[in-house]
Short mmCIF file of C-alpha atoms and ligand atoms in Angstrom, two decimals:
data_model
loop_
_atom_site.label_atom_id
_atom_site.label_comp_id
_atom_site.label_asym_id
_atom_site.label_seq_id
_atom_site.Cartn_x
_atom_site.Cartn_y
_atom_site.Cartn_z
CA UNK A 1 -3.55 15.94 18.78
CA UNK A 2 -6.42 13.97 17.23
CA UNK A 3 -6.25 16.25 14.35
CA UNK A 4 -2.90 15.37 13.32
CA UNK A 5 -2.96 11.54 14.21
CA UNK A 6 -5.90 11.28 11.53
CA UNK A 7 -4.17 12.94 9.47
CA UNK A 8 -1.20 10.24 9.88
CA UNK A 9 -3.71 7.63 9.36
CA UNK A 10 -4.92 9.09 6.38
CA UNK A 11 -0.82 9.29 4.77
CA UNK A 12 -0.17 6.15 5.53
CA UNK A 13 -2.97 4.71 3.75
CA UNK A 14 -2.05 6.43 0.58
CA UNK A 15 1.76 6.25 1.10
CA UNK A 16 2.11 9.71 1.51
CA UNK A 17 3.42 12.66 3.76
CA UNK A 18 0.70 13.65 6.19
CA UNK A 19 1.69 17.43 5.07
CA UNK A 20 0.83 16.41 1.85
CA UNK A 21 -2.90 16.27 2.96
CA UNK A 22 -5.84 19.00 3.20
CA UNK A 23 -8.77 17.76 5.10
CA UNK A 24 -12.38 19.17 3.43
CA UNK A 25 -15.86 18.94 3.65
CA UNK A 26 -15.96 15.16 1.33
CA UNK A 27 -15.15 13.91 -2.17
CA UNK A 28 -17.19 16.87 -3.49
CA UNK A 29 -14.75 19.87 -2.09
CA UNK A 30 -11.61 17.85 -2.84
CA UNK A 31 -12.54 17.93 -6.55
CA UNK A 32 -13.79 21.14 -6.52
CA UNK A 33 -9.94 22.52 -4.80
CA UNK A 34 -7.93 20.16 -7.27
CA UNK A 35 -9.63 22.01 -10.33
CA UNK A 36 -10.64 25.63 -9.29
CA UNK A 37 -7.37 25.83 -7.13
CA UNK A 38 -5.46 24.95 -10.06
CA UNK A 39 -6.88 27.25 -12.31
CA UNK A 40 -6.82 30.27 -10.33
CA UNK A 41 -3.15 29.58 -9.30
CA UNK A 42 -2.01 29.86 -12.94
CA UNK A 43 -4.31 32.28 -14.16
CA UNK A 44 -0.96 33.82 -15.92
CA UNK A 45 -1.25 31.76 -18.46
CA UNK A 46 -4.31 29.95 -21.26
CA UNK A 47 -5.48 27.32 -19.11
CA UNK A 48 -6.14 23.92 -20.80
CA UNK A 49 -7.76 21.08 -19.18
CA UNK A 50 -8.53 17.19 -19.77
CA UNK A 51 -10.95 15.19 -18.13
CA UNK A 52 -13.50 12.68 -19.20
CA UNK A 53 -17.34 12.29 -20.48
CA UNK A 54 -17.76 9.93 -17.40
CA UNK A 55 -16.68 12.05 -14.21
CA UNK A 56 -19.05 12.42 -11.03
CA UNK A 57 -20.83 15.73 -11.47
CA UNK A 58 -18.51 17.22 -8.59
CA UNK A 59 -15.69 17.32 -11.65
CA UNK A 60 -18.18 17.96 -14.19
CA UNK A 61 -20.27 21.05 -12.84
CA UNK A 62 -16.44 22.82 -11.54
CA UNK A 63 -15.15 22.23 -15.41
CA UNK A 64 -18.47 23.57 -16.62
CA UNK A 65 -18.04 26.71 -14.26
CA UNK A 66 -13.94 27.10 -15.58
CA UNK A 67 -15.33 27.02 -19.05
CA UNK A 68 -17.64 29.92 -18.23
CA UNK A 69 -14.00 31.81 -16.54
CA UNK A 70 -12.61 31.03 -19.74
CA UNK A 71 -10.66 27.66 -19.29
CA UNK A 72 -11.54 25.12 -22.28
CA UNK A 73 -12.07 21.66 -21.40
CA UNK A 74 -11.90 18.62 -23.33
CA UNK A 75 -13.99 15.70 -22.37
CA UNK A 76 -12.24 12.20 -23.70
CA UNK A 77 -14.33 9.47 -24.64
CA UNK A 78 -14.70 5.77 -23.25
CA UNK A 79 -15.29 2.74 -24.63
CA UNK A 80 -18.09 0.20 -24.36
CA UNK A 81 -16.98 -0.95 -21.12
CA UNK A 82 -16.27 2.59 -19.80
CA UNK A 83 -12.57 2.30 -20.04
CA UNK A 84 -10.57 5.49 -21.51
CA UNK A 85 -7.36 5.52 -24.30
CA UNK A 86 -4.50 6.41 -22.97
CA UNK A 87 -3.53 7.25 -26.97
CA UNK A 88 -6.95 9.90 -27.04
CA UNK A 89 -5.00 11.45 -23.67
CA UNK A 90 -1.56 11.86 -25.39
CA UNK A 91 -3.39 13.09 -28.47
CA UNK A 92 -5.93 15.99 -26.62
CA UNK A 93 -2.74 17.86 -25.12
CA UNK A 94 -1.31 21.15 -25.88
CA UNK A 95 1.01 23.38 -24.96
CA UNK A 96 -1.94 25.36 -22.47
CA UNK A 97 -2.76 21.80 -21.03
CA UNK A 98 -2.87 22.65 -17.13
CA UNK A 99 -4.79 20.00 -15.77
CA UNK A 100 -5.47 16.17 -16.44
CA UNK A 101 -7.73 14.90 -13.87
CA UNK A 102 -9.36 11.53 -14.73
CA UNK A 103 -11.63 9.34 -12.26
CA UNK A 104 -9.80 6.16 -10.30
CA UNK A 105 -13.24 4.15 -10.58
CA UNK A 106 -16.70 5.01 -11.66
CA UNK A 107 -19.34 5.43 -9.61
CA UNK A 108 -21.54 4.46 -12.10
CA UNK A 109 -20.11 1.07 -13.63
CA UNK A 110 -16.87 0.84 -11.62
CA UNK A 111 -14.58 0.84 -14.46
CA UNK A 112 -11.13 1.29 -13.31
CA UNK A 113 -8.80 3.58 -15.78
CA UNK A 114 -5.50 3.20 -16.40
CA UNK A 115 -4.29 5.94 -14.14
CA UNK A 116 -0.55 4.32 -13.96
CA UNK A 117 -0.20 5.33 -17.59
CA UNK A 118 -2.60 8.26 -18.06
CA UNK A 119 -0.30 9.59 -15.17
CA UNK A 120 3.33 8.67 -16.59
CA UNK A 121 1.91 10.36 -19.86
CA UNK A 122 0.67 13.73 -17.73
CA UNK A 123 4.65 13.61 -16.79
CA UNK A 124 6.49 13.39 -19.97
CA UNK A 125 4.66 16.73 -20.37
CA UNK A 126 5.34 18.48 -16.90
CA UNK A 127 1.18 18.72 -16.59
CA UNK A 128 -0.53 18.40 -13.44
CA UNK A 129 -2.37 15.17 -12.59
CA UNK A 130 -5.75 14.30 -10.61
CA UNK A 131 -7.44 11.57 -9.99
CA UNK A 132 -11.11 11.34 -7.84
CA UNK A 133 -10.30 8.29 -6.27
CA UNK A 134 -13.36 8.75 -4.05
CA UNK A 135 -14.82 5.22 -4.92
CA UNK A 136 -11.80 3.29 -5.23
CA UNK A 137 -10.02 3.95 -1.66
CA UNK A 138 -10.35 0.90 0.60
CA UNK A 139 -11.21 -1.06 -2.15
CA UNK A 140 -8.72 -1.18 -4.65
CA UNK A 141 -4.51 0.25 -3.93
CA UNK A 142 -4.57 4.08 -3.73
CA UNK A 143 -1.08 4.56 -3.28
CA UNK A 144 0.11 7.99 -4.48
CA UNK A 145 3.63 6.78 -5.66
CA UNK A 146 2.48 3.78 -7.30
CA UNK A 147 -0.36 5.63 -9.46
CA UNK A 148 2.08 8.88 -9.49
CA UNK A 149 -0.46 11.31 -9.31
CA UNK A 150 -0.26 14.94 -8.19
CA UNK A 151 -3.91 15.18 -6.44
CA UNK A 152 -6.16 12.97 -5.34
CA UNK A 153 -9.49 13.47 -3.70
CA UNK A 154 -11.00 11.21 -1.27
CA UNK A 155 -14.70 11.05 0.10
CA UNK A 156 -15.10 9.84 3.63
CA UNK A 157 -17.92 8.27 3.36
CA UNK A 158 -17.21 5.83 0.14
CA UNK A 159 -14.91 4.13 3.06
CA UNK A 160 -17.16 4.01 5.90
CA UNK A 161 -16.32 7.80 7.31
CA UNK A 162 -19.29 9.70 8.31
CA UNK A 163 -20.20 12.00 5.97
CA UNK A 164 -19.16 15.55 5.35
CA UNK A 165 -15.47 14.85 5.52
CA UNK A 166 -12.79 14.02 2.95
CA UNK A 167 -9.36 14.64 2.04
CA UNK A 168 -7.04 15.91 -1.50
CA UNK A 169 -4.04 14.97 -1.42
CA UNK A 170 -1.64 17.32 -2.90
CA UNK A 171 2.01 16.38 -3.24
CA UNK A 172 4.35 18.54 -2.10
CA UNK A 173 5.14 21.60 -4.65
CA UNK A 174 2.05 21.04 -5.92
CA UNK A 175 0.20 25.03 -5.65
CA UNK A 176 -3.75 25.75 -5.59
CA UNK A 177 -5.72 28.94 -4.79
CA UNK A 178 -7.43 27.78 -1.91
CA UNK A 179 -11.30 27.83 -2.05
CA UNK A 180 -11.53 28.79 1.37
CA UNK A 181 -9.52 32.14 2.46
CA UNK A 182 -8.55 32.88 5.83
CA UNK A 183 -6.32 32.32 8.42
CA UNK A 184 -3.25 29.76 8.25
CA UNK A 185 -5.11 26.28 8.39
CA UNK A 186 -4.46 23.14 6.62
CA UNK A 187 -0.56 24.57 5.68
CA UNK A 188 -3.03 27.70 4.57
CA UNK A 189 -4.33 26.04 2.04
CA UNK A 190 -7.93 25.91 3.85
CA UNK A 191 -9.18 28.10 5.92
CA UNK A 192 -11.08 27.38 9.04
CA UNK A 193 -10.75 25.17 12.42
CA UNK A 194 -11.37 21.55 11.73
CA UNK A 195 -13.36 19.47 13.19
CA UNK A 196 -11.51 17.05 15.42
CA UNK A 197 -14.53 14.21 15.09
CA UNK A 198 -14.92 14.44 11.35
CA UNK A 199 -11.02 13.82 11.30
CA UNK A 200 -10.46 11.07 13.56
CA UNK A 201 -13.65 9.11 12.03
CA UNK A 202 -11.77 9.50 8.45
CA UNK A 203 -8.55 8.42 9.88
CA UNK A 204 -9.98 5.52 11.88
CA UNK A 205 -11.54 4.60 8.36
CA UNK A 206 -7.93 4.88 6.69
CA UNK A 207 -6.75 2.61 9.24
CA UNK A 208 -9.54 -0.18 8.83
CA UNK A 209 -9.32 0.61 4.28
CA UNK A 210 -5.15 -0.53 5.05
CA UNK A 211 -6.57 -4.13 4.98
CA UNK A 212 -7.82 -4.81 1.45
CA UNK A 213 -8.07 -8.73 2.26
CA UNK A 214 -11.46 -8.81 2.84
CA UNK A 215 -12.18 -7.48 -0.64
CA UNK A 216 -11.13 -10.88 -2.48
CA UNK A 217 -14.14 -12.54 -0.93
CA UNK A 218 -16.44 -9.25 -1.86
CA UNK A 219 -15.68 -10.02 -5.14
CA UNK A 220 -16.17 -13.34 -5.21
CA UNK A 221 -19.53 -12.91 -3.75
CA UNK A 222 -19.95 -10.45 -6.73
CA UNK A 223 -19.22 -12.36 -9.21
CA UNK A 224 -21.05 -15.35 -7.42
CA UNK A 225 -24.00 -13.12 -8.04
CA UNK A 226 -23.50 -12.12 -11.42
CA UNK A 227 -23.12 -15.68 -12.36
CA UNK A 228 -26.38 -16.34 -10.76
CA UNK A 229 -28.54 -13.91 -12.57
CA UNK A 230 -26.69 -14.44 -16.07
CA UNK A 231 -27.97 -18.30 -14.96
CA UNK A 232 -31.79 -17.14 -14.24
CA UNK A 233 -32.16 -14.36 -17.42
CA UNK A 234 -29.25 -15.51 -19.89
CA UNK A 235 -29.71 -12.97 -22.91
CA UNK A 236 -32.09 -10.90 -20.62
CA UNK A 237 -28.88 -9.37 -18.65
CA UNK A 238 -26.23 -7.37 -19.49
CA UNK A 239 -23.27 -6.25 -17.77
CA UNK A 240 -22.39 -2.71 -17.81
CA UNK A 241 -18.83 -1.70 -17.39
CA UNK A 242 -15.53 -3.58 -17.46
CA UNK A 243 -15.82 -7.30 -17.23
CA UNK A 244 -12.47 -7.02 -15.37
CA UNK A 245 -10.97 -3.90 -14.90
CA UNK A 246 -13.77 -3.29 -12.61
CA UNK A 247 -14.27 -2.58 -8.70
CA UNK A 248 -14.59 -5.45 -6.58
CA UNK A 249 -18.18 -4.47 -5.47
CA UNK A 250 -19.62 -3.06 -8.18
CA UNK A 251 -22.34 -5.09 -9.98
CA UNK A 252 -24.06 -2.58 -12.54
CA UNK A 253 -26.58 -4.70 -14.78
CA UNK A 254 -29.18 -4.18 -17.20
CA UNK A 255 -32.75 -6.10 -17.58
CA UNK A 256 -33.18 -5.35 -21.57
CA UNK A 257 -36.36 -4.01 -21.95
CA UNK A 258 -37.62 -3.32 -18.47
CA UNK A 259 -37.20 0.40 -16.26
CA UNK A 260 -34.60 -0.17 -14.11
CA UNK A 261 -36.67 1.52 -11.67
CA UNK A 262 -39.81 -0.19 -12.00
CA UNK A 263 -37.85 -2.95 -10.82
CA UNK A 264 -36.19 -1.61 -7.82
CA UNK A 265 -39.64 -0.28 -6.61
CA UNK A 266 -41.10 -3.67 -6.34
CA UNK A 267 -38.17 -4.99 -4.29
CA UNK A 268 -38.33 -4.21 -0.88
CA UNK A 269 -35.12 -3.85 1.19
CA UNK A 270 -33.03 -3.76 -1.60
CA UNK A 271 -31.14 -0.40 -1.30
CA UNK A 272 -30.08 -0.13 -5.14
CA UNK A 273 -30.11 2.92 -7.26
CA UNK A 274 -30.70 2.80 -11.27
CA UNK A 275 -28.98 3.49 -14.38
CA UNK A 276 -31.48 6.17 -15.87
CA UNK A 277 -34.01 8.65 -14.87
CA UNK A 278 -37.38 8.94 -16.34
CA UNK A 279 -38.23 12.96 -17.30
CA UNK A 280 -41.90 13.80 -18.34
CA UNK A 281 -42.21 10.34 -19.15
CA UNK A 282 -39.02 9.73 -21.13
CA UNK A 283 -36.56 7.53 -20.18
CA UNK A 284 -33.18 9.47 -19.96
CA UNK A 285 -29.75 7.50 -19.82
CA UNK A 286 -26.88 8.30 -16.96
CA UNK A 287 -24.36 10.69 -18.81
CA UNK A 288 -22.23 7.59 -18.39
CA UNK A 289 -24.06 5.06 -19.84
CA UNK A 290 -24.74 7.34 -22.46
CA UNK A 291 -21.25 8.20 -22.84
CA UNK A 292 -20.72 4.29 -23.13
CA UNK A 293 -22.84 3.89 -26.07
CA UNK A 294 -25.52 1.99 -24.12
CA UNK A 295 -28.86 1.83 -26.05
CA UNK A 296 -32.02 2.86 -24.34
CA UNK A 297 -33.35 -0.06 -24.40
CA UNK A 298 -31.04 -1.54 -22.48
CA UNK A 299 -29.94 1.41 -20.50
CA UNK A 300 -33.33 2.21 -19.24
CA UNK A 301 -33.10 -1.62 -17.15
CA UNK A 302 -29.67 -0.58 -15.71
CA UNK A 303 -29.38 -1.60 -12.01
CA UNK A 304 -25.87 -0.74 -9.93
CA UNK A 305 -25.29 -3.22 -6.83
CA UNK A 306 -22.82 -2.20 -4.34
CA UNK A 307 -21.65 -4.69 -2.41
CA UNK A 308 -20.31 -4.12 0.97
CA UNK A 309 -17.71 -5.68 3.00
CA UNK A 310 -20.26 -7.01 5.11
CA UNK A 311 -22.79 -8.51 2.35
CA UNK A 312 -23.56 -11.89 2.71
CA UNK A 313 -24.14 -14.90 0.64
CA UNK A 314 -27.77 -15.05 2.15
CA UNK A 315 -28.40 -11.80 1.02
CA UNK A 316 -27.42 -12.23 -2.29
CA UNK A 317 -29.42 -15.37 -2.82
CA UNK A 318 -32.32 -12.92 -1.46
CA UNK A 319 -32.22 -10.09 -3.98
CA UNK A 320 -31.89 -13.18 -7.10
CA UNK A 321 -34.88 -14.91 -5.60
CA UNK A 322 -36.54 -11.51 -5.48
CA UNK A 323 -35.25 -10.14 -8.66
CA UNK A 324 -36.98 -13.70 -10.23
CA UNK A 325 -40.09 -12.72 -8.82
CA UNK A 326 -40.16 -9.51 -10.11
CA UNK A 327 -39.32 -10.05 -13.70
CA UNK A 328 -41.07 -13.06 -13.86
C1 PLP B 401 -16.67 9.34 -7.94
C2 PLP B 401 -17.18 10.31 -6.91
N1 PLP B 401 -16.61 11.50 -6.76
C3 PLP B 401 -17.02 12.39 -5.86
C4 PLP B 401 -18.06 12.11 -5.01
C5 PLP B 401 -18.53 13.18 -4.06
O1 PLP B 401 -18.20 12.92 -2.74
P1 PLP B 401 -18.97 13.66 -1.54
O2 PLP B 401 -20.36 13.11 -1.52
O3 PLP B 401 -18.17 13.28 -0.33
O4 PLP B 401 -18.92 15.11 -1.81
C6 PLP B 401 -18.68 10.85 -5.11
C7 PLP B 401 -19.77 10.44 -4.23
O5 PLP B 401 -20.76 10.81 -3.93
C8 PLP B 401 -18.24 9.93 -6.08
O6 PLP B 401 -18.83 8.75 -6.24
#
C-alpha cells in the first residue's frame, strides 16, 4: 500500500518506527498536534511550557492560544547569533513543565540549537521534548535517537514534497489529544483518509533527503558567496545568525543602512525574501532579528538566501554582480 511504503520511507529517514509517524497537512499541523495535543492530554494537571523568542509563528500563535486556555509559556532568549543556553533551559523549569519544544534550525537565520543537550536536559526531568525540524530535514541529520527527542514535526515541502503534507513524529508512549477526531486513522491519532499522493511524494522526498552528500558542496557554494560579498561591501555587510552552527544553505545578510526590500525589488529573478517589514512607513524588525538584538539599522537591510541543492556557481556570481549594481 502506497500509504504505508511512504510512511517506511519517511522512518527510515529519521531512524524511526514507521508507527511512530502521523502524516498531516505540513510543518504547520505537526506543530500545532505536538503542542495542543499535549496540552489537552494532560489537562489533569498545571501545564508548563518552554519554547523560544525565535519559533516559526506555527509554534508561536498555538502557545499564544494555550496561554489564553490557561497554560503559561516561557519564551527563552538567544544570543547574537540566534543560538539558545542550554543553562536558561535548565533554569526556566518547574515542577508543571509539560512541554519543551525548541526549533532544529531557523527559518529566519538558520541557527542550529543544541537540541542533543536541550533534549538530554528535557530527560533528567521526565518532560516531554519537541523539536520543529521543518527546515533542517534533508539538510542537516534528523535522526530521532541521535537528537533524542519525543516529537518532531516535519514540513514536506522544506524537502522538496509538494505542499500540504508533513509528518510529527511521535515516539512510541508518547500521548496527544488528537486535533482531528474521528474514526481510527493514523493509529487514531488523526482522523480522516489520507491522501495516497501527498504521502508517496513525502516519502519519495525522504528517500532522495537520505543522501546529505550533496549538501557539502551547497555549503561551499554558500560560503563561496558570502566571501564574495564581504569582498565587494566589507563593513557594509553583516552576517546574521551563527557563523557556524548554521544551515548549509542559509545565507541571511544585512546591507547596513539600506531596506532590505528596496533591494530585492530592484533585482529581478532573484527569489529572496527580507529580514523586516515596513508598516505605515516604519521599518519593523522580524521577531527574530529582534529577538537577536539586531539594530534597525542594520536589521532593516536584512536579506535571507536559500540556497538549493541545485544552485549554481553561475547563479551566484549573478545575484553579486547584481547585488553590486544595485547598491552601487
Ligand atoms: C521552521 C518552520 N516551521 C514550520 C513551518 C510551517 O510549515 P508548513 O508551511 O508546511 O505548514 C515552516 C515553513 O513554512 C518553517 O520554516
Amino acid at each position: 500500500m502506497i500509504v504505508e511504503r511512504s510512511r517506511q520511507q519517511v522512518a527510515t529517514l529519521l531512524g524511526c518506527a514507521p508507527e511512530e509517524l502521523v502524516f498531516t497537512s505540513g510543518g504547520s499541523e505537526a506543530n500545532n498536534f505536538a503542542l495542543k495535543g499535549t496540552f489537552f492530554a494532560r489537562r489533569d494537571r498545571a501545564a508548563h511550557i518552554i519554547t523560544t523568542q525565535v519559533e516559526h509563528p506555527s509554534i508561536l500563535a498555538p502557545c499564544g492560544f494555550l496561554e489564553r486556555e490557561g497554560a503559561r509559556i516561557t519564551y527563552l532568549p538567544v544570543d547574537s547569533t540566534g543560538l539558545l543556553d542550554p543553562d536558561d533551559l535548565r533554569r526556566a523549569i518547574t515542577p508543571d513543565t509539560i512541554l519543551i519544544s525548541i526549533m532544529h534550525a531557523n527559518n529566519e537565520v538558520g541557527t542550529v540549537q543544541p537540541i542533543e543537550a536541550c533534549a538530554r536536559i528535557a530527560r533528567e526531568h521526565g518532560i516531554r521534548f519537541h523539536t520543529d525540524a521543518a527546515q533542517s530535514v534533508g539538510k542537516i541529520s534528523t535522526r530521532v535517537e541521535e537528537l533524542g527527542v519525543d516529537l518532531l514535526s516535519i514540513a514536506g515541502h522544506k524537502l522538496y514534497a509538494p505542499k500540504g503534507v508533513g509528518a510529527l513524529y511521535v515516539r512510541a508512549g508518547t500521548k496527544l489529544e488528537p486535533l482531528i477526531h474521528g474514526a481510527g486513522h493514523e493509529g487514531g491519532r488523526r482522523a480522516g483518509t489520507e491522501s495516497a499522493l501527498l504521502a508517496a511524494g513525502l516519502g519519495a522526498a525522504c528517500v532522495l533527503a537520505n543522501d546529505l552528500t550533496p549538501m557539502k558542496g551547497v555549503r561551499e557554494l554558500r560560503d563561496r558567496f558570502w566571501t564574495s560579498l564581504q569582498a565587494r561591501f566589507g563593513r557594509r555587510v553583516v552576517l546574521n545568525g551563527h557563523p557556524e552552527k548554521r544551515l548549509p544553505n542559509t545565507l541571511n545578510v544585512s546591507f547596513v543602512g539600506r531596506v532590505g526590500a528596496d533591494i530585492l525589488g530592484a533585482m529581478e529573478g532573484v527569489a529572496a525574501s527580507t529580514g523586516s517589514a515596513c508598516h505605515s512607513g516604519r521599518i519593523e524588525l522580524s521577531p527574530v532579528l529582534a529577538a537577536m538584538g539586531v539594530t534597525p539599522e542594520v536589521g532593516m537591510g536584512a536579506v535571507r538566501f536559500s540556497l538549493g541543492r541545485e544552485t549554481r556557481a553561475e547563479e551566484i556570481s549573478a545575484v553579486v554582480e547584481a547585488l553590486s549594481g544595485v547598491l552601487s
